[in-house]
Coordinates of C-alpha atoms in Angstrom, one line a residue:
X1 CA 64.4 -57.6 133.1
X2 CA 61.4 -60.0 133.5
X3 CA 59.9 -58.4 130.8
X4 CA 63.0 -58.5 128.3
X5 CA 63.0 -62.3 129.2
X6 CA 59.5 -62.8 127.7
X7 CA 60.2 -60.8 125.0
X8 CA 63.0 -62.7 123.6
X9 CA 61.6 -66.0 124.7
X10 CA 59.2 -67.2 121.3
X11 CA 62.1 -66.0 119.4
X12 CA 64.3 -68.4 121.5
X13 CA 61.7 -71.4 121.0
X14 CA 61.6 -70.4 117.8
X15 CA 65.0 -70.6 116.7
X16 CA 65.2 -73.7 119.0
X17 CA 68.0 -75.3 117.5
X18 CA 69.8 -72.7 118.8
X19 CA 69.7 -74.0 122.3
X20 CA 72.0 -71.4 124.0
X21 CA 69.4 -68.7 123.4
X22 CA 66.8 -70.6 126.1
X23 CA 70.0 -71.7 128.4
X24 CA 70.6 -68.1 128.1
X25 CA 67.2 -67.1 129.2
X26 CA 67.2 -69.6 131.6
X27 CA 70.3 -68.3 133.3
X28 CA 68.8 -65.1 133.9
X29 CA 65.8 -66.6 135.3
X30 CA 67.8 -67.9 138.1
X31 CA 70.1 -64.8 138.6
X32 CA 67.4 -62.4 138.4
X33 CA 65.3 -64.6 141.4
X34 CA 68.2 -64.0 143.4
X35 CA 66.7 -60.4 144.5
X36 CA 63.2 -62.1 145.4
X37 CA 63.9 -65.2 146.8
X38 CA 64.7 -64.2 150.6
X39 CA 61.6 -62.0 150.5
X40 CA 59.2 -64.8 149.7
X41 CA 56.7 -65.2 152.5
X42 CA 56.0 -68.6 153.4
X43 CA 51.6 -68.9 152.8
X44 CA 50.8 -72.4 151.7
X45 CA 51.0 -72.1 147.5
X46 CA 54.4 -70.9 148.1
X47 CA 55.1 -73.5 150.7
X48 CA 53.7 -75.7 148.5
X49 CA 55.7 -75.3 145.5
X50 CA 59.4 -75.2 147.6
X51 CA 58.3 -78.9 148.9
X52 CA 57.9 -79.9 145.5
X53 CA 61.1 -78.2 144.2
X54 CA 62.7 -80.8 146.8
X55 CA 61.6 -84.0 145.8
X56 CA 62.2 -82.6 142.2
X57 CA 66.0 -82.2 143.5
X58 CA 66.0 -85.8 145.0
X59 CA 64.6 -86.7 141.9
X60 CA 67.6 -85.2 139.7
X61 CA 69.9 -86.8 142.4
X62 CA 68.7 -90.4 141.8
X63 CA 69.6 -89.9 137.9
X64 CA 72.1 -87.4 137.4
X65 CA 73.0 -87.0 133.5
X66 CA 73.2 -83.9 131.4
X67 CA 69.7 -84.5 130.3
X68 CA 68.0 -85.6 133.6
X69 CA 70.2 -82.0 135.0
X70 CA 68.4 -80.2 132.3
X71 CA 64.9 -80.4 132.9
X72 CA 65.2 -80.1 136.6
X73 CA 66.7 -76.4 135.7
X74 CA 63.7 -76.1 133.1
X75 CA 60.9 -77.0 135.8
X76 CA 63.0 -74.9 138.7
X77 CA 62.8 -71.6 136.4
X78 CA 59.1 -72.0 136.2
X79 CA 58.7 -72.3 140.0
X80 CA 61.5 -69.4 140.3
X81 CA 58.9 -67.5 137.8
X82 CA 56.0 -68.1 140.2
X83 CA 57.6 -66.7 143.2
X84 CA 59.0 -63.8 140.6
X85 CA 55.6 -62.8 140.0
X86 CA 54.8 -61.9 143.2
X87 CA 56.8 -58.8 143.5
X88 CA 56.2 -57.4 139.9
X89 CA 54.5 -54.6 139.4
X90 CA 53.9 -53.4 136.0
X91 CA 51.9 -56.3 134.7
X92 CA 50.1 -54.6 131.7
X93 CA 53.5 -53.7 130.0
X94 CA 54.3 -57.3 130.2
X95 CA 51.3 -58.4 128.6
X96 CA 51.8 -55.9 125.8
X97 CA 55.3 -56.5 125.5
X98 CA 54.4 -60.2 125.3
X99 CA 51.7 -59.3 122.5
X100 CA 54.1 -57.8 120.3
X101 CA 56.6 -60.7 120.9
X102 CA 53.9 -63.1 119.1
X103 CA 54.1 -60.8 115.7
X104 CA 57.1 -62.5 114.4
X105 CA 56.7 -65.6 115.0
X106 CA 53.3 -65.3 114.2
X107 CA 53.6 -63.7 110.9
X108 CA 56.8 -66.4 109.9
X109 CA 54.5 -69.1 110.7
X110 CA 51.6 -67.9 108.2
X111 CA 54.3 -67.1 105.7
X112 CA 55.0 -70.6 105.7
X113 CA 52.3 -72.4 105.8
X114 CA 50.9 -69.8 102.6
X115 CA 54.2 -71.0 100.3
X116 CA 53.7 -74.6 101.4
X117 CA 57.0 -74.9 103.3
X118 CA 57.1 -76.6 107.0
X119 CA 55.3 -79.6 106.1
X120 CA 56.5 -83.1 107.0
X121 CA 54.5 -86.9 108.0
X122 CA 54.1 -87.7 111.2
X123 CA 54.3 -91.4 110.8
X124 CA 51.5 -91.5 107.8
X125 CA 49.9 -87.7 108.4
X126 CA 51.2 -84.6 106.5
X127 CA 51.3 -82.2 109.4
X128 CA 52.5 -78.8 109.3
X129 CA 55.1 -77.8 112.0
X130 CA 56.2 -74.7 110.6
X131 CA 59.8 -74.1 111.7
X132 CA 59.5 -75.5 114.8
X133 CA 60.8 -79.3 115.7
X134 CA 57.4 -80.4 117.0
X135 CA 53.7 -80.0 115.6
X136 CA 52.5 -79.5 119.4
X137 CA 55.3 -76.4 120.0
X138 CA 53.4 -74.7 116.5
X139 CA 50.5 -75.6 118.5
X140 CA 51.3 -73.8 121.4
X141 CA 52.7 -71.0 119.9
X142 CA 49.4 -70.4 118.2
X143 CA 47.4 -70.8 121.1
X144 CA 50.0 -68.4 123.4
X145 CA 49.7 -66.2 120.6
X146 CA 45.5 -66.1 120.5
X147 CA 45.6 -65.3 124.6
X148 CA 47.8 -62.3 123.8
X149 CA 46.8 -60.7 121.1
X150 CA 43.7 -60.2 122.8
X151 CA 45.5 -57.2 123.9
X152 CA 44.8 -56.0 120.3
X153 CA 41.2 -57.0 119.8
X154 CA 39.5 -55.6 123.1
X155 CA 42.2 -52.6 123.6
X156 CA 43.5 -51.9 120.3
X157 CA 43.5 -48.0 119.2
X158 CA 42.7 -48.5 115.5
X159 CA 40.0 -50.6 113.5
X160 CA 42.1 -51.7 111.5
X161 CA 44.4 -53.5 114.0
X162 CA 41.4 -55.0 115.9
X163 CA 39.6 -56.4 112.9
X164 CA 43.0 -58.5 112.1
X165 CA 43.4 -59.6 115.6
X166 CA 39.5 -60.9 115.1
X167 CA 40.5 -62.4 111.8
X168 CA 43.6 -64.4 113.5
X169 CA 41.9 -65.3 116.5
X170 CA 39.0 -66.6 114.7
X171 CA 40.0 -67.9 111.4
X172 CA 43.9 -68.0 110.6
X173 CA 44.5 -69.4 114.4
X174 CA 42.3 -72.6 114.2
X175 CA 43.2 -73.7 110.8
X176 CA 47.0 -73.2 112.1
X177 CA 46.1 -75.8 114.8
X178 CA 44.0 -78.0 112.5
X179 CA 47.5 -78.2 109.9
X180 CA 48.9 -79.1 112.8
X181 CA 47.1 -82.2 113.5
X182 CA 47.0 -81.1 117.2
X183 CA 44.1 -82.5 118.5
X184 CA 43.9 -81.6 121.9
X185 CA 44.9 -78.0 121.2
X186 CA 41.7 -78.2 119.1
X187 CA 40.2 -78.6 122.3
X188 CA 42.0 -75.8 124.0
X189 CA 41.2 -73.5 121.4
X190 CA 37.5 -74.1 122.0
X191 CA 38.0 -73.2 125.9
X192 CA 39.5 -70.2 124.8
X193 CA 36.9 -69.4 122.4
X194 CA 34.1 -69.5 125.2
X195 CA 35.9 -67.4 127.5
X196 CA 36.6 -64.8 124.5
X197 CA 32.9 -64.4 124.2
X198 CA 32.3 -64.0 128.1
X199 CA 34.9 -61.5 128.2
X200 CA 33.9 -59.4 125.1
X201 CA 29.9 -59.2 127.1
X202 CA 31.7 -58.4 130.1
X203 CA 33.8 -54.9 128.5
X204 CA 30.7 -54.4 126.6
X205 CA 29.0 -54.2 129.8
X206 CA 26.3 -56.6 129.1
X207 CA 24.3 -57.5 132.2
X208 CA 23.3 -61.3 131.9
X209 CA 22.1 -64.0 135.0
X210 CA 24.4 -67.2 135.2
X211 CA 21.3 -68.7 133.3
X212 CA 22.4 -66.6 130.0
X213 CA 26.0 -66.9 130.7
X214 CA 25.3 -70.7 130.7
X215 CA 23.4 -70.2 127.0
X216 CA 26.0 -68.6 126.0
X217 CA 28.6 -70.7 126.4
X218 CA 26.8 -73.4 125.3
X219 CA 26.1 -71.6 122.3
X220 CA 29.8 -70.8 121.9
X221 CA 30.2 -74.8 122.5
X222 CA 27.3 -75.6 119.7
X223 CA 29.3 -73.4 117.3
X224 CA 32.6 -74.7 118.3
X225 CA 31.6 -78.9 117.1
X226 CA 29.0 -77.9 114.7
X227 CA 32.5 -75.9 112.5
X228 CA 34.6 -78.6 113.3
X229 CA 32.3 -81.4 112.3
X230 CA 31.2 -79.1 109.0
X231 CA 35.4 -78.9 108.1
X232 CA 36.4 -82.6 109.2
X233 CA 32.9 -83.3 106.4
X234 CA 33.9 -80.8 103.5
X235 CA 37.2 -80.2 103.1
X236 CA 39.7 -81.8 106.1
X237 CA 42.0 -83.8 103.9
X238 CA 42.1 -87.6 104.1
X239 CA 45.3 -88.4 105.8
X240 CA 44.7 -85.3 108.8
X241 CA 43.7 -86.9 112.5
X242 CA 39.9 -86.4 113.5
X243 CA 38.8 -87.0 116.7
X244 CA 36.3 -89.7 117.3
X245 CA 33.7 -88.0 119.0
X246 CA 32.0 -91.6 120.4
X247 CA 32.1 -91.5 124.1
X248 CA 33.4 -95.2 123.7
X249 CA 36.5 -94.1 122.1
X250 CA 37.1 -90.8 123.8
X251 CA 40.6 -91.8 125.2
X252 CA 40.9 -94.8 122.5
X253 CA 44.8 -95.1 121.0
X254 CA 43.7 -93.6 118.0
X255 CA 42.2 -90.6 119.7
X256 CA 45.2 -90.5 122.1
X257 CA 47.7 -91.3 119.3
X258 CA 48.8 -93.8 121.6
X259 CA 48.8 -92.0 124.6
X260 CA 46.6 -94.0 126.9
X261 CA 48.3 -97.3 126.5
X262 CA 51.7 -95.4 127.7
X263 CA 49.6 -93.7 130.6
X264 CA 48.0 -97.0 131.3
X265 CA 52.2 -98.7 131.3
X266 CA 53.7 -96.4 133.0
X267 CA 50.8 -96.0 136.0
X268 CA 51.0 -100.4 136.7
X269 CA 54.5 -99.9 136.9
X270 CA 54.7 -97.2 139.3
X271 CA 52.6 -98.9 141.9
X272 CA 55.2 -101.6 141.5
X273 CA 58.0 -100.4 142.5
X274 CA 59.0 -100.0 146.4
X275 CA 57.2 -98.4 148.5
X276 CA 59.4 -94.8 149.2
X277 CA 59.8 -94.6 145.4
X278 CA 55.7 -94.8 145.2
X279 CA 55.6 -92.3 147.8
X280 CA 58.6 -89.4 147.2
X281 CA 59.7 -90.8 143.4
X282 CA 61.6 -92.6 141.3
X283 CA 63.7 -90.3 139.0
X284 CA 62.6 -87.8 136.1
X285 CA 63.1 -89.9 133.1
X286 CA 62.1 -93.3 135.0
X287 CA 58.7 -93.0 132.9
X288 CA 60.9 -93.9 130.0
X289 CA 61.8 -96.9 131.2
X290 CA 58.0 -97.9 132.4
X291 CA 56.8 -97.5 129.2
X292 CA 56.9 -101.0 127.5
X293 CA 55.2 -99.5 124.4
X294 CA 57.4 -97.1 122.6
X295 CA 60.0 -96.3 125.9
X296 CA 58.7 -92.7 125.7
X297 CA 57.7 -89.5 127.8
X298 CA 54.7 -90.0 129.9
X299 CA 53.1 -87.6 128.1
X300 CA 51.1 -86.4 131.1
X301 CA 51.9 -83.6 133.5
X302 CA 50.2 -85.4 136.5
X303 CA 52.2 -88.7 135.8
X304 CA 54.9 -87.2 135.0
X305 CA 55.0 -85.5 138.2
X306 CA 54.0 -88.7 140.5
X307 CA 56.9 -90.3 138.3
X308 CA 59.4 -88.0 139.4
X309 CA 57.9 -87.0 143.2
X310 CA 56.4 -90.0 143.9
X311 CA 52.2 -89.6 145.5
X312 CA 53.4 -86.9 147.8
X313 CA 54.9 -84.6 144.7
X314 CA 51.5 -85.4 143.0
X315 CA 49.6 -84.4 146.2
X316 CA 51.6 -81.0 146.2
X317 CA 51.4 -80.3 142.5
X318 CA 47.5 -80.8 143.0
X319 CA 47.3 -79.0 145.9
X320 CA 49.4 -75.7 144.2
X321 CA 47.3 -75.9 141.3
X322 CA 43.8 -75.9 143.7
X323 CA 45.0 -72.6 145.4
X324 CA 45.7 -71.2 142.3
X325 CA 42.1 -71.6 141.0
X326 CA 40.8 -71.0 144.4
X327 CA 42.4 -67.9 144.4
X328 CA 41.5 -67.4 140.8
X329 CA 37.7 -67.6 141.7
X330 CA 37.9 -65.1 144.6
X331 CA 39.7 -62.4 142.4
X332 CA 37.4 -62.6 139.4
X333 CA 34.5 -62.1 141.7
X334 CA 36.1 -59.2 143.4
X335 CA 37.8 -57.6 140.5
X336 CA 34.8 -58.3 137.8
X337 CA 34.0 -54.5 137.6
X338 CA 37.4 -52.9 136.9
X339 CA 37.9 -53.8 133.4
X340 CA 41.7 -53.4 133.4
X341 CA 42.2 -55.8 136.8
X342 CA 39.3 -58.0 134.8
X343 CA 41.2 -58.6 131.9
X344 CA 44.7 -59.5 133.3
X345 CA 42.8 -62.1 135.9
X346 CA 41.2 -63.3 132.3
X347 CA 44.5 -63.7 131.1
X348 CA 45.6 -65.7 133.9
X349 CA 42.4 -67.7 133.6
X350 CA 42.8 -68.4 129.5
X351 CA 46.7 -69.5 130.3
X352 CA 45.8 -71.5 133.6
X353 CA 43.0 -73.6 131.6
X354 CA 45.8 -74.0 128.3
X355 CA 48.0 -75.4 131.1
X356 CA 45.7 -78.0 132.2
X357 CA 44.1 -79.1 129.1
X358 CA 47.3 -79.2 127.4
X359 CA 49.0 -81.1 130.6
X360 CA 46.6 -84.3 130.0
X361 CA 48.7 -84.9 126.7
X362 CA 52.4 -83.7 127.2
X363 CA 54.4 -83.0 130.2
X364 CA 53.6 -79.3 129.7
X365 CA 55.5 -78.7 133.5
X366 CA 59.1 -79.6 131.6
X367 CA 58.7 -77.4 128.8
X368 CA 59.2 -73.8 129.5
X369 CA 56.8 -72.5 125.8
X370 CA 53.8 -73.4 128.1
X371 CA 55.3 -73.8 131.8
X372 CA 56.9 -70.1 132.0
X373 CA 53.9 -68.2 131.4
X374 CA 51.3 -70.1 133.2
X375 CA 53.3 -70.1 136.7
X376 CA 54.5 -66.5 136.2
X377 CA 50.7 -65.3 135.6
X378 CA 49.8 -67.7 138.3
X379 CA 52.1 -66.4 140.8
X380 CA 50.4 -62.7 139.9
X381 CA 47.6 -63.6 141.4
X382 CA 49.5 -63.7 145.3
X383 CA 50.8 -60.5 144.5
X384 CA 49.5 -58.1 146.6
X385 CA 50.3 -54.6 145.2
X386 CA 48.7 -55.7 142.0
X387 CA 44.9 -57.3 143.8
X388 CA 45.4 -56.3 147.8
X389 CA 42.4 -57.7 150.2
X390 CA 39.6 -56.5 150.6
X391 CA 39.6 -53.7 152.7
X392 CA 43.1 -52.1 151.0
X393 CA 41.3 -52.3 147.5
X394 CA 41.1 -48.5 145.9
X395 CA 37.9 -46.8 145.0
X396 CA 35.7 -48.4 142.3
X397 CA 37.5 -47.2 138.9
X398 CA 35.4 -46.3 135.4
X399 CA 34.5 -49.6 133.9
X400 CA 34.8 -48.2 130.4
X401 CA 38.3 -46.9 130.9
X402 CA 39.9 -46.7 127.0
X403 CA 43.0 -48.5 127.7
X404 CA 45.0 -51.1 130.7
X405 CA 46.9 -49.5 133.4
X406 CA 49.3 -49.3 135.0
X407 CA 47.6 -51.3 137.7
X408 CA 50.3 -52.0 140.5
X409 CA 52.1 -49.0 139.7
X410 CA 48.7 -46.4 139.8
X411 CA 48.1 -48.4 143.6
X412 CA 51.3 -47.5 144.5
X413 CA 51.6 -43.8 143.4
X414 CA 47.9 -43.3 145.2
X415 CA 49.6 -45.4 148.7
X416 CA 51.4 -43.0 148.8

């Protein structure tokens, strides 16, 4: 059923003015975590996470409206999702079954953007949002999209398919993102790219020191700003957004669209307040009102969580997300000879750095597009049928094995 949810879900975001189809898929978020949620052991990311789900709920209770009631059952489902994750156990067919969720949408997108339809300004830029109601969701659909359909390139059983995924990945995907004026998914894309080129030495079994690894992603990194600064030269048109690559004006309002004099409101105005809503939280649209600039979202995962939790929430929310790349470490270095184990921690790795680059410019954690599939991969990595300790692993399987397992179900069946 997990797997039907993220099938239907960038068909839901993208018919998202149809907003029963999410409610919908929200619903059965919370009725299928019924099954899991007395099983869930209590080790500290889980512990963790339920802390924070309570000061979200005192949150919602110190502004209850339809709206305010909304996002704390958006943010909820993603937590739900985490704890979901730890009991699956056919991760592969999820992450093809996501794959082929992305054609659509993927496809509809380039149809548009090739008869010139799904344009509009964005104040004084002509940005292309294909059907979707904000440039960043294109954004994130493209990126989404790029981590998935990596299924194709590296495991795809036809030429043909694989040089198309190459094509998209590398071409058609970053001049989606550059229509779309997203700046900081620019960014992401680039993180992405680097850990596409590790990946593709590490299946084709390329031995290399951490000194070469290094090279190459600085390489990757040379690459990356030498195109961007050769298409923001030649051929970016004159109203698009660049980003001012002087380290004075890094996180200037132009650069930030605006951004950092909202982070910089919002943040005097929470240490203002009294002192139990600095330390467990005001209320989840209370950044609205701290913003004297434009009365807007923080913008900001990390504010947006101390806005709503107070230092405490932020303190959890840190200290979830420090496990999870703690744990994230461990497992690559464990798992970095099994190719089909390697490529689903890889996964987890491309979404968990899109989360966190993406979260420094929108409140990623309220949005399901980006929130669902980060803290469901997450959560994979505490599952312990799909990477057991140690001493319970299996025998060392073929590197070069032609396609993904089955990997929690071919543990099982050999438990037994």
């Amino acid at each position: 059923m997990v797997n039907l949810i993220f099938l239907l879900k960038p068909l839901a975001d993208l018919l998202w003015s149809m907003k029963a189809l999410n409610s919908l898929l929200i619903a059965c978020v919370f009725a299928l975590s019924l099954a899991c949620l007395f099983q869930i052991k209590l080790i500290k990311v889980n512990l963790a996470l339920l802390l924070l789900s309570f000061l979200m709920f005192r949150s919602l209770l110190a502004q209850m409206d339809e709206l305010t009631f909304a996002i704390f059952l958006k943010v909820i489902s993603a937590i739900l999702l985490f704890f979901m994750a730890q009991f699956a156990a056919r991760v592969s067919q999820t992450i093809s079954l996501i794959a082929l969720s992305y054609i659509v949408p993927t496809l509809y997108v380039i149809f548009l953007a090739a008869i010139g339809q799904g344009y509009q300004y964005w104040g004084a830029v002509h940005t292309f949002v294909g059907p979707y109601y904000y440039k960043t969701d294109l954004a994130i659909m493209v990126i989404l999209s790029i981590i998935f359909f990596r299924r194709f390139l590296f495991f795809g059983s036809s030429v043909f398919i694989k040089r198309i995924a190459a094509v998209y990945i590398l071409l058609i995907a970053p001049k989606l993102i550059l229509m779309a004026n997203s700046r900081m998914t620019l960014i992401v894309y680039a993180v992405i790219l680097i850990g596409l080129v590790v990946e593709y030495f590490r299946y084709h079994d390329v031995k290399f020191s951490s000194f070469k690894r290094n090279l190459i992603i600085f390489y990757s990194l040379v690459v990356f700003i030498g195109g961007y600064l050769f298409y923001v030269n030649r051929y970016i048109s004159e109203d698009a957004l660049v980003i001012d690559m002087n380290s004075e004006q890094i996180f200037s309002a132009s650069n930030t669209q605006g951004r950092s004099e909202i982070w910089g409101s919002i943040t005097d105005r929470f240490f203002e307040g009294e002192l139990l809503n600095i330390l467990f939280g005001y209320s989840m649209m209370k950044d609205h009102e701290f913003d004297v600039v434009l009365h807007a979202d923080s913008h900001n995962a990390w504010l947006k969580v101390m806005i709503s939790c107070g230092l405490a929430g932020l303190f959890l929310y840190m200290l979830m997300l420090g496990l999870v790349v703690h744990k994230l470490r461990l497992l690559l270095r464990q798992y970095r000879d099994r190719r089909n184990d390697y490529f689903v921690l890889m996964t987890i790795a491309l979404l968990l750095s899109f989360y966190l680059l993406s979260g420094i410019s929108q409140s990623n954690l309220i949005f399901t597009q980006s929130s669902w599939y980060a803290f469901y991969f997450m959560g994979l990595l505490f599952n312990k049928r799909l990477f057991p300790l140690p001493e319970q692993r299996l025998p060392e399987r073929a590197w070069m094995r032609p396609h993904i397992g089955e990997v929690g179900l071919e543990r099982a069946v050999v438990s037994k």
